[in-house]
Coordinates of C-alpha atoms and ligand atoms in Angstrom, one line a residue:
M40 CA -5.5 -13.5 -13.5
N41 CA -1.8 -14.3 -12.2
L42 CA 1.3 -14.1 -13.9
T43 CA 2.9 -17.6 -14.7
R44 CA 6.7 -17.7 -13.4
R45 CA 7.6 -18.1 -17.1
Q46 CA 5.9 -14.6 -17.9
L47 CA 7.6 -13.1 -14.9
M48 CA 10.9 -14.1 -16.1
Q49 CA 10.4 -13.1 -19.5
G50 CA 9.3 -9.6 -18.0
A51 CA 12.2 -9.7 -16.0
S52 CA 14.8 -10.1 -18.7
A53 CA 12.8 -7.9 -21.3
L54 CA 13.3 -5.1 -18.8
A55 CA 17.1 -5.7 -18.5
L56 CA 17.2 -5.2 -22.2
L57 CA 15.6 -1.6 -22.0
P58 CA 17.8 1.3 -21.9
T59 CA 18.1 3.0 -18.7
A60 CA 16.2 6.2 -19.6
V61 CA 13.2 4.1 -20.6
R62 CA 13.2 2.2 -17.4
S63 CA 13.2 5.2 -15.5
A64 CA 10.0 6.4 -16.6
A65 CA 8.6 3.3 -15.1
S66 CA 5.3 3.4 -12.9
S67 CA 7.6 3.2 -9.7
D68 CA 8.2 7.2 -10.5
V69 CA 4.6 7.9 -10.5
L70 CA 2.8 8.9 -7.1
E71 CA -0.9 8.5 -7.6
A72 CA -3.0 10.1 -5.1
R73 CA -6.1 7.9 -5.1
I74 CA -9.1 6.1 -3.4
G75 CA -7.9 2.5 -1.9
E76 CA -8.9 0.1 0.7
I77 CA -6.8 -1.5 3.3
Q78 CA -7.3 -3.9 6.4
L79 CA -6.6 -1.4 8.6
V80 CA -8.1 -2.9 11.7
D81 CA -6.9 -6.5 12.0
G82 CA -9.3 -9.5 12.1
D83 CA -12.8 -9.8 10.8
F84 CA -13.3 -6.0 10.3
P85 CA -14.2 -4.6 6.9
M86 CA -11.7 -3.1 4.7
T87 CA -11.4 0.6 5.3
K88 CA -11.7 3.2 2.5
V89 CA -9.0 5.4 2.5
W90 CA -7.0 8.1 0.5
G91 CA -3.6 6.6 -0.3
F92 CA -0.3 7.5 -2.5
N93 CA -0.8 4.5 -5.1
G94 CA -3.8 3.7 -2.9
G95 CA -1.8 2.3 -0.2
V96 CA -1.5 3.5 3.3
P97 CA 1.3 4.3 4.1
G98 CA 2.2 5.3 0.6
P99 CA 5.4 3.6 -1.0
E100 CA 8.6 4.2 0.7
I101 CA 10.8 6.1 -1.0
R102 CA 14.5 5.3 0.0
V103 CA 17.5 6.9 -1.7
A104 CA 21.3 7.6 -1.2
Q105 CA 22.5 10.8 0.0
G106 CA 22.8 13.2 -2.8
A107 CA 20.6 11.2 -5.0
R108 CA 17.8 13.1 -7.2
V109 CA 14.2 12.1 -6.3
Q110 CA 11.9 12.5 -9.1
R111 CA 8.0 11.5 -8.7
R112 CA 5.1 12.6 -10.8
L113 CA 2.2 13.3 -8.6
V114 CA -1.0 12.4 -10.4
N115 CA -4.1 13.3 -8.7
S116 CA -7.0 10.9 -8.9
L117 CA -8.7 12.1 -5.8
P118 CA -12.1 14.1 -5.8
Q119 CA -10.0 16.9 -4.5
A120 CA -7.2 19.1 -5.5
T121 CA -4.1 18.2 -3.6
A122 CA -0.1 18.7 -3.5
V123 CA 2.6 16.8 -1.8
H124 CA 4.8 18.4 0.9
W125 CA 8.3 16.7 1.5
H126 CA 8.3 17.2 5.2
G127 CA 11.8 18.2 6.8
L128 CA 13.8 18.1 3.6
R129 CA 15.6 21.1 2.8
I130 CA 15.0 21.3 -0.8
D131 CA 14.3 23.8 -3.6
N132 CA 11.2 26.0 -2.4
K133 CA 9.4 25.3 -5.5
M134 CA 9.3 21.5 -4.7
D135 CA 8.0 22.3 -1.2
G136 CA 4.4 21.6 -2.0
V137 CA 2.5 24.2 -0.6
P138 CA -0.6 25.4 -2.7
G139 CA -0.8 29.3 -2.7
L140 CA 2.9 29.7 -1.5
T141 CA 5.2 27.6 -3.5
Q142 CA 3.2 25.8 -6.3
E143 CA -0.1 26.0 -7.9
V144 CA -2.7 23.5 -6.3
V145 CA -2.7 20.4 -8.7
P146 CA -6.2 20.1 -9.6
I147 CA -8.4 17.0 -9.8
G148 CA -7.1 14.8 -13.1
Q149 CA -4.0 16.8 -13.3
D150 CA -0.2 15.9 -12.4
F151 CA 2.7 17.8 -10.9
D152 CA 6.4 16.6 -11.3
Y153 CA 8.4 17.0 -8.1
D154 CA 12.1 16.8 -8.8
F155 CA 14.7 17.6 -6.0
T156 CA 17.9 16.4 -4.3
P157 CA 17.5 16.2 -0.6
P158 CA 21.0 17.4 1.0
D159 CA 20.5 15.4 4.4
A160 CA 20.7 12.0 5.4
G161 CA 17.9 10.7 7.6
T162 CA 14.3 9.7 8.5
F163 CA 11.5 11.9 6.6
W164 CA 8.1 11.6 5.3
Y165 CA 5.7 13.2 2.7
H166 CA 2.1 14.1 3.0
A167 CA -0.6 16.0 1.2
H168 CA -0.7 19.6 1.8
N169 CA -4.0 20.6 0.6
Q170 CA -7.1 20.2 2.9
S171 CA -4.5 18.4 4.8
T172 CA -6.7 18.1 8.0
E173 CA -8.8 15.6 5.7
Q174 CA -6.3 14.4 3.2
V175 CA -3.8 13.4 6.0
A176 CA -6.5 12.0 8.3
R177 CA -7.9 9.9 4.9
G178 CA -4.1 8.3 4.6
L179 CA -2.1 10.4 2.2
F180 CA 1.2 10.0 3.7
G181 CA 4.4 8.0 3.1
V182 CA 8.0 7.6 4.5
L183 CA 11.0 9.1 2.7
I184 CA 14.4 7.8 3.9
V185 CA 17.7 9.1 2.7
E186 CA 20.4 6.6 3.9
E187 CA 23.9 7.8 5.0
D188 CA 27.2 7.0 3.0
Q189 CA 28.3 5.2 5.9
P190 CA 25.3 3.7 7.5
P191 CA 25.7 2.5 11.4
E192 CA 26.1 -1.3 11.8
V193 CA 22.7 -2.9 12.6
D194 CA 21.1 -6.2 11.8
L195 CA 17.8 -4.6 11.0
D196 CA 16.8 -1.2 9.6
L197 CA 13.2 -0.9 10.9
T198 CA 10.7 1.7 10.3
V199 CA 7.6 2.0 12.5
V200 CA 4.9 4.6 11.5
V201 CA 2.5 5.7 14.5
D202 CA -0.9 7.0 13.7
D203 CA -4.1 7.8 15.1
W204 CA -7.7 7.3 13.2
R205 CA -10.9 8.3 13.9
L206 CA -13.1 5.5 12.8
T207 CA -17.0 4.5 12.7
P208 CA -18.2 1.6 14.3
E209 CA -18.1 -0.1 10.6
T210 CA -14.3 0.6 10.8
Q211 CA -14.9 3.4 8.0
I212 CA -13.1 6.8 8.4
N213 CA -15.3 9.2 10.3
D214 CA -15.8 12.2 7.8
G215 CA -16.7 14.9 10.3
F216 CA -13.3 16.7 9.4
D217 CA -14.6 20.2 10.3
Q218 CA -15.8 19.8 13.6
A219 CA -15.8 23.0 15.6
H220 CA -14.7 21.0 18.8
D221 CA -11.9 19.6 17.4
W222 CA -10.7 22.9 15.7
T223 CA -10.9 24.9 19.0
H224 CA -9.6 22.2 21.3
A225 CA -6.9 19.4 20.7
G226 CA -7.6 18.9 16.9
R227 CA -8.9 15.7 15.5
L228 CA -7.9 12.9 18.2
G229 CA -8.8 9.5 17.0
N230 CA -10.2 6.6 18.4
F231 CA -7.8 3.7 17.0
I232 CA -4.2 3.8 17.2
K233 CA -2.1 2.1 14.5
G234 CA 1.5 1.2 13.9
W235 CA 3.1 0.1 10.6
A236 CA 6.4 -1.9 10.5
A237 CA 8.5 -1.7 7.6
P238 CA 9.9 -4.3 6.8
D239 CA 6.9 -6.1 8.6
V240 CA 9.2 -8.9 10.1
A241 CA 7.5 -11.8 11.9
G242 CA 10.2 -11.5 14.5
V243 CA 13.6 -10.4 15.8
M244 CA 16.2 -12.1 17.7
K245 CA 17.5 -11.7 21.4
N246 CA 21.2 -9.5 21.0
Q247 CA 20.2 -8.2 17.6
R248 CA 20.9 -4.5 17.1
L249 CA 18.1 -2.4 15.3
R250 CA 17.9 0.6 13.9
L251 CA 14.4 1.9 14.5
R252 CA 13.1 5.0 13.0
L253 CA 9.6 6.2 14.5
I254 CA 7.4 8.7 12.5
N255 CA 4.4 10.1 14.1
V256 CA 2.1 10.8 11.0
A257 CA -1.2 11.6 13.2
T258 CA -2.8 15.1 12.5
A259 CA -3.2 16.0 16.1
R260 CA -1.9 13.2 18.6
V261 CA 1.1 13.7 20.8
M262 CA 2.4 10.4 21.5
P263 CA 4.5 9.3 24.6
L264 CA 6.0 6.1 23.6
R265 CA 7.6 3.4 25.4
L266 CA 9.8 0.6 24.2
T267 CA 9.9 -2.9 26.0
G268 CA 12.6 -5.5 25.1
L269 CA 15.0 -3.0 23.8
S270 CA 17.7 -0.8 25.2
G271 CA 19.9 1.8 23.3
R272 CA 20.1 5.2 22.4
I273 CA 18.5 7.8 20.4
V274 CA 21.0 9.1 17.6
A275 CA 18.5 11.3 15.7
V276 CA 15.5 13.6 15.8
D277 CA 13.5 15.0 12.9
G278 CA 15.8 13.6 10.5
M279 CA 19.0 15.3 12.0
P280 CA 21.8 13.2 14.1
L281 CA 22.4 14.0 17.5
L282 CA 26.0 15.0 18.4
Q283 CA 25.9 12.9 21.4
P284 CA 23.2 10.2 21.4
V285 CA 21.0 9.8 24.5
P286 CA 19.5 7.1 26.2
A287 CA 16.0 6.1 25.0
Q288 CA 13.9 6.8 27.5
D289 CA 10.8 9.6 28.1
L290 CA 10.0 9.3 24.3
V291 CA 7.2 11.7 23.2
L292 CA 6.8 12.3 19.4
A293 CA 4.5 15.2 18.5
P294 CA 2.7 15.1 15.1
A295 CA 5.3 15.0 12.2
Q296 CA 8.3 14.3 14.6
R297 CA 10.4 11.6 13.8
M298 CA 13.3 9.7 16.3
D299 CA 16.0 7.5 15.2
L300 CA 17.2 5.2 17.9
I301 CA 20.0 2.2 17.7
V302 CA 18.7 -0.4 20.0
D303 CA 19.6 -3.9 21.0
V304 CA 17.3 -6.6 21.6
T305 CA 17.5 -7.4 25.3
G306 CA 14.1 -8.8 25.9
D307 CA 14.0 -12.9 26.5
V308 CA 13.2 -15.4 23.8
G309 CA 9.5 -16.1 23.6
S310 CA 8.5 -12.6 25.0
S311 CA 7.9 -9.7 22.8
V312 CA 9.4 -6.4 21.7
L313 CA 7.1 -3.9 22.2
V314 CA 6.5 -0.2 20.9
E315 CA 3.5 1.1 23.1
M316 CA 1.7 4.7 23.1
G317 CA 0.1 6.0 26.3
H318 CA 1.0 7.2 29.8
A319 CA 1.1 6.3 33.3
K320 CA -0.3 2.9 33.8
E321 CA -2.1 2.5 30.5
W322 CA -0.4 1.6 27.5
Y323 CA -1.5 0.5 24.1
A324 CA 0.6 -1.7 21.7
L325 CA 1.4 0.1 18.3
K326 CA 3.5 -2.6 17.1
D327 CA 4.8 -5.9 18.7
F328 CA 7.7 -8.4 17.2
K329 CA 8.3 -11.8 19.0
I330 CA 11.6 -12.5 20.1
T331 CA 11.9 -15.8 18.1
G332 CA 15.5 -16.8 18.9
S333 CA 19.0 -15.6 20.0
A334 CA 21.6 -14.2 17.8
S335 CA 25.2 -14.8 18.9
N336 CA 26.2 -12.8 21.8
S337 CA 29.1 -10.9 19.8
K338 CA 30.4 -8.1 21.6
R339 CA 28.8 -5.0 20.4
G340 CA 30.8 -1.6 20.2
P341 CA 29.3 1.5 21.8
I342 CA 26.4 3.3 20.2
Q343 CA 28.2 5.9 17.9
A344 CA 26.7 9.3 16.7
L345 CA 25.5 9.4 12.9
P346 CA 27.7 11.1 10.5
S347 CA 26.5 14.7 10.4
N348 CA 24.5 16.4 7.6
P349 CA 25.8 19.4 5.8
I350 CA 23.8 22.2 7.6
K351 CA 25.1 25.1 9.6
R352 CA 24.2 24.7 13.2
L353 CA 23.9 28.0 15.5
R354 CA 27.1 29.3 16.9
D355 CA 26.4 33.1 18.2
V356 CA 22.8 34.4 18.3
S357 CA 23.5 37.5 20.0
G358 CA 22.8 40.7 17.6
A359 CA 20.7 38.3 15.0
Q360 CA 17.2 39.5 14.2
S361 CA 14.4 38.4 16.5
V362 CA 10.6 38.4 15.7
A363 CA 8.3 37.0 18.1
L364 CA 5.4 34.8 17.8
K365 CA 2.4 34.8 20.1
M366 CA -0.1 32.2 19.9
E367 CA -3.5 32.7 21.1
G368 CA -7.2 31.5 20.3
G369 CA -9.0 28.3 20.7
A370 CA -11.3 27.4 23.5
M371 CA -10.9 27.5 27.3
G372 CA -9.6 31.1 27.6
G373 CA -7.5 31.7 25.0
L374 CA -10.5 32.6 22.7
R375 CA -11.4 35.3 24.5
Q376 CA -7.9 37.0 24.8
G377 CA -6.7 36.2 21.4
I378 CA -10.0 37.0 19.3
Y379 CA -11.8 39.6 21.6
Q380 CA -8.9 41.7 22.8
G381 CA -7.0 41.0 19.6
R382 CA -6.5 43.1 16.3
L383 CA -9.2 41.0 14.9
M384 CA -12.5 42.9 14.8
D385 CA -15.1 40.6 13.3
T386 CA -15.1 38.0 15.6
A387 CA -18.4 36.2 14.8
K388 CA -17.5 36.2 11.2
L389 CA -14.0 34.9 12.2
V390 CA -15.3 32.1 14.2
D391 CA -18.0 31.1 11.3
N392 CA -14.9 30.9 9.0
G393 CA -13.5 28.5 11.4
Q394 CA -10.7 30.9 12.1
I395 CA -10.0 30.6 15.4
W396 CA -6.5 30.5 16.3
T397 CA -4.0 33.4 15.9
F398 CA -0.4 34.2 15.6
N399 CA 0.4 37.8 16.8
G400 CA -3.5 38.5 16.7
V401 CA -4.0 37.5 13.1
A402 CA -5.6 34.3 11.8
G403 CA -4.4 32.7 8.6
M404 CA -1.6 33.9 6.0
T405 CA -0.8 37.5 6.0
D406 CA 0.5 39.2 2.6
A407 CA 3.8 39.9 4.7
P408 CA 5.9 37.4 5.8
L409 CA 6.3 37.0 9.9
A410 CA 10.0 37.7 9.0
E411 CA 12.3 38.3 6.3
I412 CA 15.9 37.6 6.3
A413 CA 18.8 37.6 3.9
K414 CA 20.4 33.9 3.1
G415 CA 23.0 33.4 5.8
E416 CA 21.7 35.6 8.5
T417 CA 20.4 33.9 11.5
L418 CA 16.6 34.5 12.9
R419 CA 15.6 34.1 16.2
I420 CA 11.7 33.3 17.1
P421 CA 10.7 33.4 20.6
I422 CA 7.3 31.5 20.6
E423 CA 4.8 32.1 23.4
N424 CA 1.9 29.6 23.7
D425 CA -0.7 31.7 25.4
T426 CA -3.3 29.1 24.5
A427 CA -4.7 25.9 26.4
F428 CA -3.4 23.5 24.2
P429 CA 0.1 22.2 22.9
H430 CA 1.1 23.1 19.4
A431 CA 3.5 21.2 17.2
M432 CA 5.5 24.1 15.3
H433 CA 6.9 23.2 11.8
L434 CA 8.9 25.1 9.7
H435 CA 9.4 24.3 6.3
G436 CA 12.5 24.1 4.3
N437 CA 14.9 24.7 7.3
H438 CA 16.0 22.9 10.5
F439 CA 16.2 25.1 13.7
Q440 CA 17.6 24.8 17.1
E441 CA 16.1 25.7 20.5
V442 CA 17.9 28.5 22.3
M443 CA 17.9 27.1 25.9
P444 CA 17.4 29.4 28.7
D445 CA 21.2 29.1 29.4
G446 CA 22.2 29.9 26.1
S447 CA 23.1 26.5 24.9
F448 CA 21.3 25.2 21.6
G449 CA 19.1 22.3 21.3
P450 CA 19.4 19.5 18.7
L451 CA 18.4 20.6 15.2
R452 CA 14.5 19.9 14.5
D453 CA 11.7 20.8 12.2
T454 CA 9.0 20.7 14.5
L455 CA 9.0 21.7 18.1
L456 CA 6.1 21.0 20.7
V457 CA 5.3 24.1 22.7
E458 CA 3.4 23.3 25.7
R459 CA 0.4 25.3 27.0
G460 CA 1.9 28.5 28.8
E461 CA 5.3 28.0 27.7
T462 CA 7.7 30.2 25.7
R463 CA 10.4 28.5 23.8
E464 CA 12.7 30.2 21.3
I465 CA 14.0 28.8 18.2
A466 CA 16.5 30.2 15.8
F467 CA 18.3 29.1 12.7
V468 CA 20.9 30.3 10.2
A469 CA 18.8 30.7 7.0
E470 CA 20.5 28.5 4.3
N471 CA 17.8 28.0 1.8
P472 CA 16.1 31.0 -0.1
G473 CA 12.3 31.1 -0.5
D474 CA 9.1 31.6 1.1
W475 CA 8.7 29.0 3.9
L476 CA 5.5 27.9 5.6
F477 CA 5.6 28.0 9.6
H478 CA 2.6 26.3 11.1
C479 CA 1.2 24.2 13.8
H480 CA 1.1 20.3 12.8
M481 CA -1.8 19.4 14.4
L482 CA -3.5 19.8 11.3
S483 CA -7.0 21.4 12.3
H484 CA -5.2 24.2 14.2
Q485 CA -3.3 24.8 10.8
A486 CA -6.5 25.1 9.2
A487 CA -8.1 27.2 11.6
G488 CA -5.5 30.0 11.6
M489 CA -2.2 28.8 12.9
R490 CA 0.0 29.5 9.9
T491 CA 2.5 32.2 8.6
W492 CA 5.6 32.2 6.7
V493 CA 9.2 33.1 6.7
K494 CA 11.0 34.7 3.9
V495 CA 14.7 34.0 3.0
S496 CA 16.0 36.0 0.3
A497 CA 18.9 34.9 -1.9
Ligands
LIG670 CU1 4.6 18.4 7.4 CU2 3.3 22.0 6.3 O1 4.0 20.0 6.9
LIG671 CU1 -1.9 23.8 17.4

């Protein structure tokens, strides 16, 4: 039954009369993890059964002003225990959503109140953090945007979430989440890529200026991206403004990474703006927007840097504590080195448990942290990738910078792609006390051993 317009009007005026305290307990504050159904594949295909926040994929967008408090009651209506991680937010450790490290897992039928105030403006996301190889692949993620006090002047603020699904011919999620081949190789790569835009505009106009927020929520796929019909600059990565915006070219988003761009629509009326994923000559459209007309060709100012966030950037790392992280394991060479020659003795049992990747010779969480530092101190972590695959290393609760070979510092990030054979050093000033997970965001690698943690003492 549909509500009549009259009923809606009545509802609206009744709502306006309620005291604010009652209104703020409305269902919009509930994030219910549950089974849902979406039209994932356009056209005549069957609906796809998913797990989503409030039943949708992506889950409801959370958008708040910088400095505003976020309160969400997670209600677990899944057939599995769960928890929510707020990816990239430098919030209170108790709210970080890592079962076994920062909170108890939320059992089936139970709930948990998340309550935090994000300090930084930018493009973030949230996702399930229990059995995430399965839960994120089934759709448990959403966008979280913290708006600047003085946002850049644009005609349209557009978010495009990019994802990778492994579907059966019946367009259902392939439920082989623990296939040894995926775990030992590049992770669970899909056979169907998908982009979602919000707002899902029908078209754009030539000469419009857009803010484009790109988020890769795939569990394993590194996405080289190409933009057609747009030109402009990257203004932020992983939610943190670049000091100097750089031209929008050679875009690569590893799992969990984000990128904010400010771009002008430069394509011709009648053509399309495209966001594509691929490489060389093979490109697949994740999203396209028709250019339906022309906006006035008013002179635009140059693209400015976004206002910076209240975070300490690196200044001097000489003399800082340094703890190396060596990645080993996986298929194709690394396995023998990492496991047969590493400190782990019971190889057969290890592989049986699906623990096939190691950090410093150990698969999975250790009782002692990888490193412990006091608040205000700087920690350096040179990361050596001695495996045959790239890994997207994510540190919870803190942003880091790369220490470049010439001694300069890269942009603030929360997730760094380390290619096979590379050694890349990161460092950060520890500002946020707590126990912070540090893991590969190729989620089957995480499940198969690539996780550790860093302790920041108050
Ligand atoms: Cu986006 Cu530990 O995760
Ligand atoms: Cu990995």
